[in-house]
Short mmCIF file of N, CA and C in Angstrom, two decimals:
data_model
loop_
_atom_site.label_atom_id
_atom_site.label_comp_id
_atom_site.label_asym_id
_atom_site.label_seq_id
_atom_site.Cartn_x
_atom_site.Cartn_y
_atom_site.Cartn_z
N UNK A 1 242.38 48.91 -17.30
CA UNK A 1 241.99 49.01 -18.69
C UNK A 1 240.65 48.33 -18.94
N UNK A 2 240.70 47.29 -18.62
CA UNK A 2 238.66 46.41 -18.63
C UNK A 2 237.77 47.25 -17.72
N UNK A 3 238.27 47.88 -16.60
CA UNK A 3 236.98 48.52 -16.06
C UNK A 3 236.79 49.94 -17.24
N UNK A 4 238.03 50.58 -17.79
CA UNK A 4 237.31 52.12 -18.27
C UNK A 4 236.25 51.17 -20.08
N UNK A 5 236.77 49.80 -20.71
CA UNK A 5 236.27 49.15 -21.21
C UNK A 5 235.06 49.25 -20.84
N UNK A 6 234.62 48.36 -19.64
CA UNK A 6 233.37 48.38 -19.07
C UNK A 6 232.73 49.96 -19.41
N UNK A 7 232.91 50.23 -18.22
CA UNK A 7 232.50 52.01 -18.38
C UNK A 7 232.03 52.32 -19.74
N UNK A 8 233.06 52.23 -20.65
CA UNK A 8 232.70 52.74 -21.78
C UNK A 8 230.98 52.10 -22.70
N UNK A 9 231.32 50.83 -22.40
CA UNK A 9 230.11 49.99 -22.55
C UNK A 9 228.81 50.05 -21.90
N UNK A 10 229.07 50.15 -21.21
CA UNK A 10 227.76 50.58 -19.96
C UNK A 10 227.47 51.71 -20.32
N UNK A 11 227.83 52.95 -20.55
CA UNK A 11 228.00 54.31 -21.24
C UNK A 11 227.28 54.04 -22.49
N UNK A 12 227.56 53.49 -23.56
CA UNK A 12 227.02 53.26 -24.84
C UNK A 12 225.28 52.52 -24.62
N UNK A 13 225.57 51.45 -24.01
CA UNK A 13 224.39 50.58 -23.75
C UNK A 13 223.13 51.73 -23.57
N UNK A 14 224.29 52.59 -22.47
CA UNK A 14 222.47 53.36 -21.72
C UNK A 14 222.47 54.59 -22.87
N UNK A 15 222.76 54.77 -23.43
CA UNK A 15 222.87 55.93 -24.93
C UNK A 15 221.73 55.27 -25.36
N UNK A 16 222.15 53.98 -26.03
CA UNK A 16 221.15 53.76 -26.85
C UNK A 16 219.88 53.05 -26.46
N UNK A 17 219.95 53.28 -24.96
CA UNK A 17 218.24 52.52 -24.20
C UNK A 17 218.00 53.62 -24.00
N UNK A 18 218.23 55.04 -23.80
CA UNK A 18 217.65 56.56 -23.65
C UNK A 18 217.19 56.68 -25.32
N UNK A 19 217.88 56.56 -26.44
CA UNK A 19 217.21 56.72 -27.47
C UNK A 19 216.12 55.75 -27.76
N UNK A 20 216.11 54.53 -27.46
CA UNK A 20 214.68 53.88 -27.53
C UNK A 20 213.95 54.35 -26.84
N UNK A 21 213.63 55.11 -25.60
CA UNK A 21 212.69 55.52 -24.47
C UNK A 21 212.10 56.70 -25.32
N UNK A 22 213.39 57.72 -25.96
CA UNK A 22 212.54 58.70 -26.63
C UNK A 22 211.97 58.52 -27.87
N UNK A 23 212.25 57.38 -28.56
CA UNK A 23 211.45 57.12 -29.52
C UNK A 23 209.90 56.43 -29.07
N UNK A 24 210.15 55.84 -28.10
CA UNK A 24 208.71 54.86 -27.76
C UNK A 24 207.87 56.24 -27.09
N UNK A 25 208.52 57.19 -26.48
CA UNK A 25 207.52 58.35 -26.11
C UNK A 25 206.82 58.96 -27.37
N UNK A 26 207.54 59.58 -28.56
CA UNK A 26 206.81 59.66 -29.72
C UNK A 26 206.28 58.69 -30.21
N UNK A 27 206.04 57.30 -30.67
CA UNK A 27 205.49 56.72 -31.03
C UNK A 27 204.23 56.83 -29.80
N UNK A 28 203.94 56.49 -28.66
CA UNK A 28 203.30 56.80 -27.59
C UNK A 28 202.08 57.88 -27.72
N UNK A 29 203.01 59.23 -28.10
CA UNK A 29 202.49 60.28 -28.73
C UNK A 29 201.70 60.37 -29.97
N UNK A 30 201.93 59.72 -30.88
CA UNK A 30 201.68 59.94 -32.05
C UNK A 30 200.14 59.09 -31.62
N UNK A 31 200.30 57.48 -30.90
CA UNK A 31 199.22 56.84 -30.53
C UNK A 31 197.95 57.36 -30.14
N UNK A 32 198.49 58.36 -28.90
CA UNK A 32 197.18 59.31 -27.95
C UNK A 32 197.34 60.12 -29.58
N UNK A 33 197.21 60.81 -29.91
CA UNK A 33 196.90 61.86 -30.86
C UNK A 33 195.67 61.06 -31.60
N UNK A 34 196.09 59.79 -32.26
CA UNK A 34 195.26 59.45 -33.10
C UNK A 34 193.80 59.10 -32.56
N UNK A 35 194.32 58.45 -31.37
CA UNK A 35 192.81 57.97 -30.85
C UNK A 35 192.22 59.20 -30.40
N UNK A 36 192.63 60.25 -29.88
CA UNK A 36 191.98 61.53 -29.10
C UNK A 36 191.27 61.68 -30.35
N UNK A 37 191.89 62.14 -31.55
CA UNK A 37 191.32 62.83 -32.95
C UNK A 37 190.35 61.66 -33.78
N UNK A 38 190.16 60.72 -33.21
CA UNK A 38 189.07 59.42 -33.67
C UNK A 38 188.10 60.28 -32.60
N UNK A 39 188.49 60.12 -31.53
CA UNK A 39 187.02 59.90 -30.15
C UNK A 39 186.54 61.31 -30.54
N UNK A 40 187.50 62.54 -30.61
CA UNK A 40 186.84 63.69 -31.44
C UNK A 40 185.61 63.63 -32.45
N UNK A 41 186.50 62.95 -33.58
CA UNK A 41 185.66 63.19 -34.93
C UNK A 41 184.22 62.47 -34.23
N UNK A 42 184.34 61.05 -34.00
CA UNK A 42 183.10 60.39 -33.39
C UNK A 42 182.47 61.46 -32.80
N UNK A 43 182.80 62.29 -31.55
CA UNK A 43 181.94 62.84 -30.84
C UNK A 43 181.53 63.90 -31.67
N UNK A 44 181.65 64.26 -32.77
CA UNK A 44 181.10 65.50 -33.71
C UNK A 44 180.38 64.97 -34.37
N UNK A 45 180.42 63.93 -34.85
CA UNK A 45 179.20 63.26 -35.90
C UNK A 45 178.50 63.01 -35.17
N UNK A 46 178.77 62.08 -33.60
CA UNK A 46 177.42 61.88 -32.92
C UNK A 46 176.85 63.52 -32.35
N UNK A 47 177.17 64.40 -32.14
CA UNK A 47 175.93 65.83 -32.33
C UNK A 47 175.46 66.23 -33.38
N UNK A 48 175.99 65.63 -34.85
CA UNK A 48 175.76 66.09 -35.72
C UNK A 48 174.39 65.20 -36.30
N UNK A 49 174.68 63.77 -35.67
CA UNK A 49 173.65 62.45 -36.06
C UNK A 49 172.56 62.85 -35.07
N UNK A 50 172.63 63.45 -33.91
CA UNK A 50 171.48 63.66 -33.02
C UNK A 50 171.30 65.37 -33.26
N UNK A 51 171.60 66.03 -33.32
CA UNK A 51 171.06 67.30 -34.25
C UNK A 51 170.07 67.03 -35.92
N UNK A 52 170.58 65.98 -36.57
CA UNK A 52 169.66 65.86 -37.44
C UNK A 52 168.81 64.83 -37.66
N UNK A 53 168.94 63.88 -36.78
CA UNK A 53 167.55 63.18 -36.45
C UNK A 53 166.42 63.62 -35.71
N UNK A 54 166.72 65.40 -35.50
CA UNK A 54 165.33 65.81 -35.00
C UNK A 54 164.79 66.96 -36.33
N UNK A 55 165.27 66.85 -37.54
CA UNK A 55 164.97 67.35 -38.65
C UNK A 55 164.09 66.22 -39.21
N UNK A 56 163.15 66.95 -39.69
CA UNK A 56 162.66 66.28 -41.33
C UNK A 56 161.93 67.35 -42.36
N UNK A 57 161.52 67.09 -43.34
CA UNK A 57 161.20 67.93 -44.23
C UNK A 57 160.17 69.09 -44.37
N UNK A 58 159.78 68.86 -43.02
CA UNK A 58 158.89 69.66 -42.69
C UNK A 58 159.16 70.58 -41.84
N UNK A 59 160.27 70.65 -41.10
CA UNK A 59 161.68 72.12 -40.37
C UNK A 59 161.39 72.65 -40.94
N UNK A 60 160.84 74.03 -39.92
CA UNK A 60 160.85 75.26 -40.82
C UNK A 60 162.20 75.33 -40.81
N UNK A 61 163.45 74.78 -40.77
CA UNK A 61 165.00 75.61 -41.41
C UNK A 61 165.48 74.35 -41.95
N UNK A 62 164.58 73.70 -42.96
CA UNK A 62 165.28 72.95 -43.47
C UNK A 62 165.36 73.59 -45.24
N UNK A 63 166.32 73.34 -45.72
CA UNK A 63 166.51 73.81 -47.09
C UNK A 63 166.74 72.98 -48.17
N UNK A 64 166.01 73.03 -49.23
CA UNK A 64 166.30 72.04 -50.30
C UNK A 64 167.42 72.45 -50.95
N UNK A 65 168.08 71.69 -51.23
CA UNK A 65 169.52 71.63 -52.36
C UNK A 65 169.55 70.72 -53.19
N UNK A 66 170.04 70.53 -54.39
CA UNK A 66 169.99 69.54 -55.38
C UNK A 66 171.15 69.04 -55.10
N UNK A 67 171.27 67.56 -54.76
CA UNK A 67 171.95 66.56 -54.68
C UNK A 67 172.41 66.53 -53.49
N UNK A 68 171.64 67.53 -52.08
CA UNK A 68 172.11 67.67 -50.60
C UNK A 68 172.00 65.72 -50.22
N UNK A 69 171.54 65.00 -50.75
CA UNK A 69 171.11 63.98 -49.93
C UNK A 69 171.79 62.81 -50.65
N UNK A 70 172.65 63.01 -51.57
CA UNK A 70 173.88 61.84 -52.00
C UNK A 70 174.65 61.45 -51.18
N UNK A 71 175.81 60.43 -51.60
CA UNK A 71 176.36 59.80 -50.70
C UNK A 71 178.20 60.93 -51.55
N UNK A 72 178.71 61.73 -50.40
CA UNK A 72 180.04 62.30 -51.19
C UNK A 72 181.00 60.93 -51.24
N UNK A 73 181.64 60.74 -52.22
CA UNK A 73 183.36 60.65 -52.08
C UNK A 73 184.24 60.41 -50.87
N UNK A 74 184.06 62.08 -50.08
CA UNK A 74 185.10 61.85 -49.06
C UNK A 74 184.59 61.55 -48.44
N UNK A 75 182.99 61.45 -47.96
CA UNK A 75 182.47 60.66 -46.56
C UNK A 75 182.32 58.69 -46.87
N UNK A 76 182.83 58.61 -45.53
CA UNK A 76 183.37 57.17 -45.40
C UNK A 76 182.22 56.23 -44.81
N UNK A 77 182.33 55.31 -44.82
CA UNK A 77 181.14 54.15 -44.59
C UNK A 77 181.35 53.97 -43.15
N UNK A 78 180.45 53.11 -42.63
CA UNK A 78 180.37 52.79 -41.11
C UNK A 78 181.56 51.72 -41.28
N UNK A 79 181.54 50.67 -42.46
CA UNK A 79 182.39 49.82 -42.17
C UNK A 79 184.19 50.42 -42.03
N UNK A 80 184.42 51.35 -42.84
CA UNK A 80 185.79 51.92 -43.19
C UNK A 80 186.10 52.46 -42.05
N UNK A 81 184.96 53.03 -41.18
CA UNK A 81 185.17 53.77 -39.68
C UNK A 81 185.20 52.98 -38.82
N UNK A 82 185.05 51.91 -38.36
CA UNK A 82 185.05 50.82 -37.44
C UNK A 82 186.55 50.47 -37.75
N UNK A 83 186.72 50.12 -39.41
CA UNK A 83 188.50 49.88 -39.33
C UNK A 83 189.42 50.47 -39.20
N UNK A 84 188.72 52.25 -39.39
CA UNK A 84 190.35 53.15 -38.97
C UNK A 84 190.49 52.87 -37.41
N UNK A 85 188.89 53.10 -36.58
CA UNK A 85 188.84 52.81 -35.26
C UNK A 85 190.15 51.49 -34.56
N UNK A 86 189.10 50.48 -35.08
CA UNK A 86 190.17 49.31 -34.75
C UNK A 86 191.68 48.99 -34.94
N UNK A 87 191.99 49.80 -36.11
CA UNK A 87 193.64 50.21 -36.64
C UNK A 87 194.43 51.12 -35.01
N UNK A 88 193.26 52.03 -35.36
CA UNK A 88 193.88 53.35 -34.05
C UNK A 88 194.13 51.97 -32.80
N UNK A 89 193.22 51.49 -32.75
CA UNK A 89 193.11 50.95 -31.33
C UNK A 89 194.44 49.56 -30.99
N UNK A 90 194.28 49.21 -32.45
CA UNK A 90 195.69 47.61 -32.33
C UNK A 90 197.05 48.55 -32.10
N UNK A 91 197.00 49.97 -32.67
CA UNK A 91 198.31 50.64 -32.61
C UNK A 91 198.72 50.97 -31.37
N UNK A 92 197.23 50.89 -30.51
CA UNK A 92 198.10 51.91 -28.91
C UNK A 92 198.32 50.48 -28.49
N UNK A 93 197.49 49.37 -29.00
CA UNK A 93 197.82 48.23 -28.08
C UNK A 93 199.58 47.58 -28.11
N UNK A 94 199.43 48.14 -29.37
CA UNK A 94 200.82 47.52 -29.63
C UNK A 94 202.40 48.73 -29.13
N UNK A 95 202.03 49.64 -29.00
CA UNK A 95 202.71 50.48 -28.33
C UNK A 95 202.79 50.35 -26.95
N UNK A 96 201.54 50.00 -26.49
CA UNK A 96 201.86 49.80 -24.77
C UNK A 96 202.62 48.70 -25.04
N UNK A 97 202.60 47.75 -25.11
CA UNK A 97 203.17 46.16 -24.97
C UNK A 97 204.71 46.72 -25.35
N UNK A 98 204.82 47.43 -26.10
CA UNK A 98 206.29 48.05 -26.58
C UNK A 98 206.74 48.92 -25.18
N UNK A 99 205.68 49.39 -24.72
CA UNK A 99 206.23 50.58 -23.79
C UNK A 99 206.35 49.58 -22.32
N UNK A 100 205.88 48.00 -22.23
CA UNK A 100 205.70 47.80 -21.42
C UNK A 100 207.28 46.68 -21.21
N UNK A 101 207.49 46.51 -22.06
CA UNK A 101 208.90 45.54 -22.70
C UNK A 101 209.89 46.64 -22.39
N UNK A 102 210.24 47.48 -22.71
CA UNK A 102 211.07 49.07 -22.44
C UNK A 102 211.37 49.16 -21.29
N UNK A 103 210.45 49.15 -20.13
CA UNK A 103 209.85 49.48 -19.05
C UNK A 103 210.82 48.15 -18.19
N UNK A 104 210.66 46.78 -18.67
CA UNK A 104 210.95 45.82 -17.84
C UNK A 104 212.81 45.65 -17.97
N UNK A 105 213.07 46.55 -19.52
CA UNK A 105 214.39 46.59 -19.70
C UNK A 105 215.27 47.31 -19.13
N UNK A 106 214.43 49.00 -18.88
CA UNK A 106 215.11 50.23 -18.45
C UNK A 106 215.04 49.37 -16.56
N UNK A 107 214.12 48.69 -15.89
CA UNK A 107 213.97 48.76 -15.02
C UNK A 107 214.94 47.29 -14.34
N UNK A 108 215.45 46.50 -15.42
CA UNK A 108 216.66 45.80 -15.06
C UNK A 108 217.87 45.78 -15.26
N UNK A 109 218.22 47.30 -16.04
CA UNK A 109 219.77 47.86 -16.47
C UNK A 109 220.06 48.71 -15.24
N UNK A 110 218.87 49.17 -14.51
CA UNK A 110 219.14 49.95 -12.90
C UNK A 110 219.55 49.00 -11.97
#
């Protein structure tokens, strides 16, 4: 009767260390996504910052627009972009250290 006890326990235990593994893989996931779609956006503004630092007003394809040269709303400051950056970046840190704690648990329940 204590060993099918056991069993049963040991059974439950690893249930719910397989559901932490698949949660730390999506969280994991969700991590790479954000930083890929940071290093993205970065790498589009930087062709977009070196595509138009070889403009000036004298391009023949440059076009005047009224109010082309304001600051919009939805575009964000260098400082606000350094902090989503650094946000993205404390999140994977803190996910590995999660994935790395997981790792030392799954690898002493074997």
């Amino acid at each position: 009767l204590k060993e099918v006890d056991l069993i049963k326990n040991i059974q439950a235990l690893l249930k719910r260390t397989i559901a932490q593994v698949v949660t730390q893989i999506k969280m994991n996931r969700d991590a790479q996504q954000a930083l890929e779609m940071d290093w993205s956006d970065k790498h589009e503004a930087y062709g977009f910052d070196d595509r138009s630092g070889r403009h000036s007003n004298m391009s023949p394809d440059t076009k005047l627009h009224p109010s082309s040269a304001t600051m919009q709303e939805h575009i964000c400051t260098p400082t606000s972009w350094t902090k989503f950056t650094q946000d993205n970046l404390s999140k994977a840190l803190q996910e590995e250290e999660a994935t790395n704690s997981l790792r030392m648990l799954v690898e002493q329940m074997l």
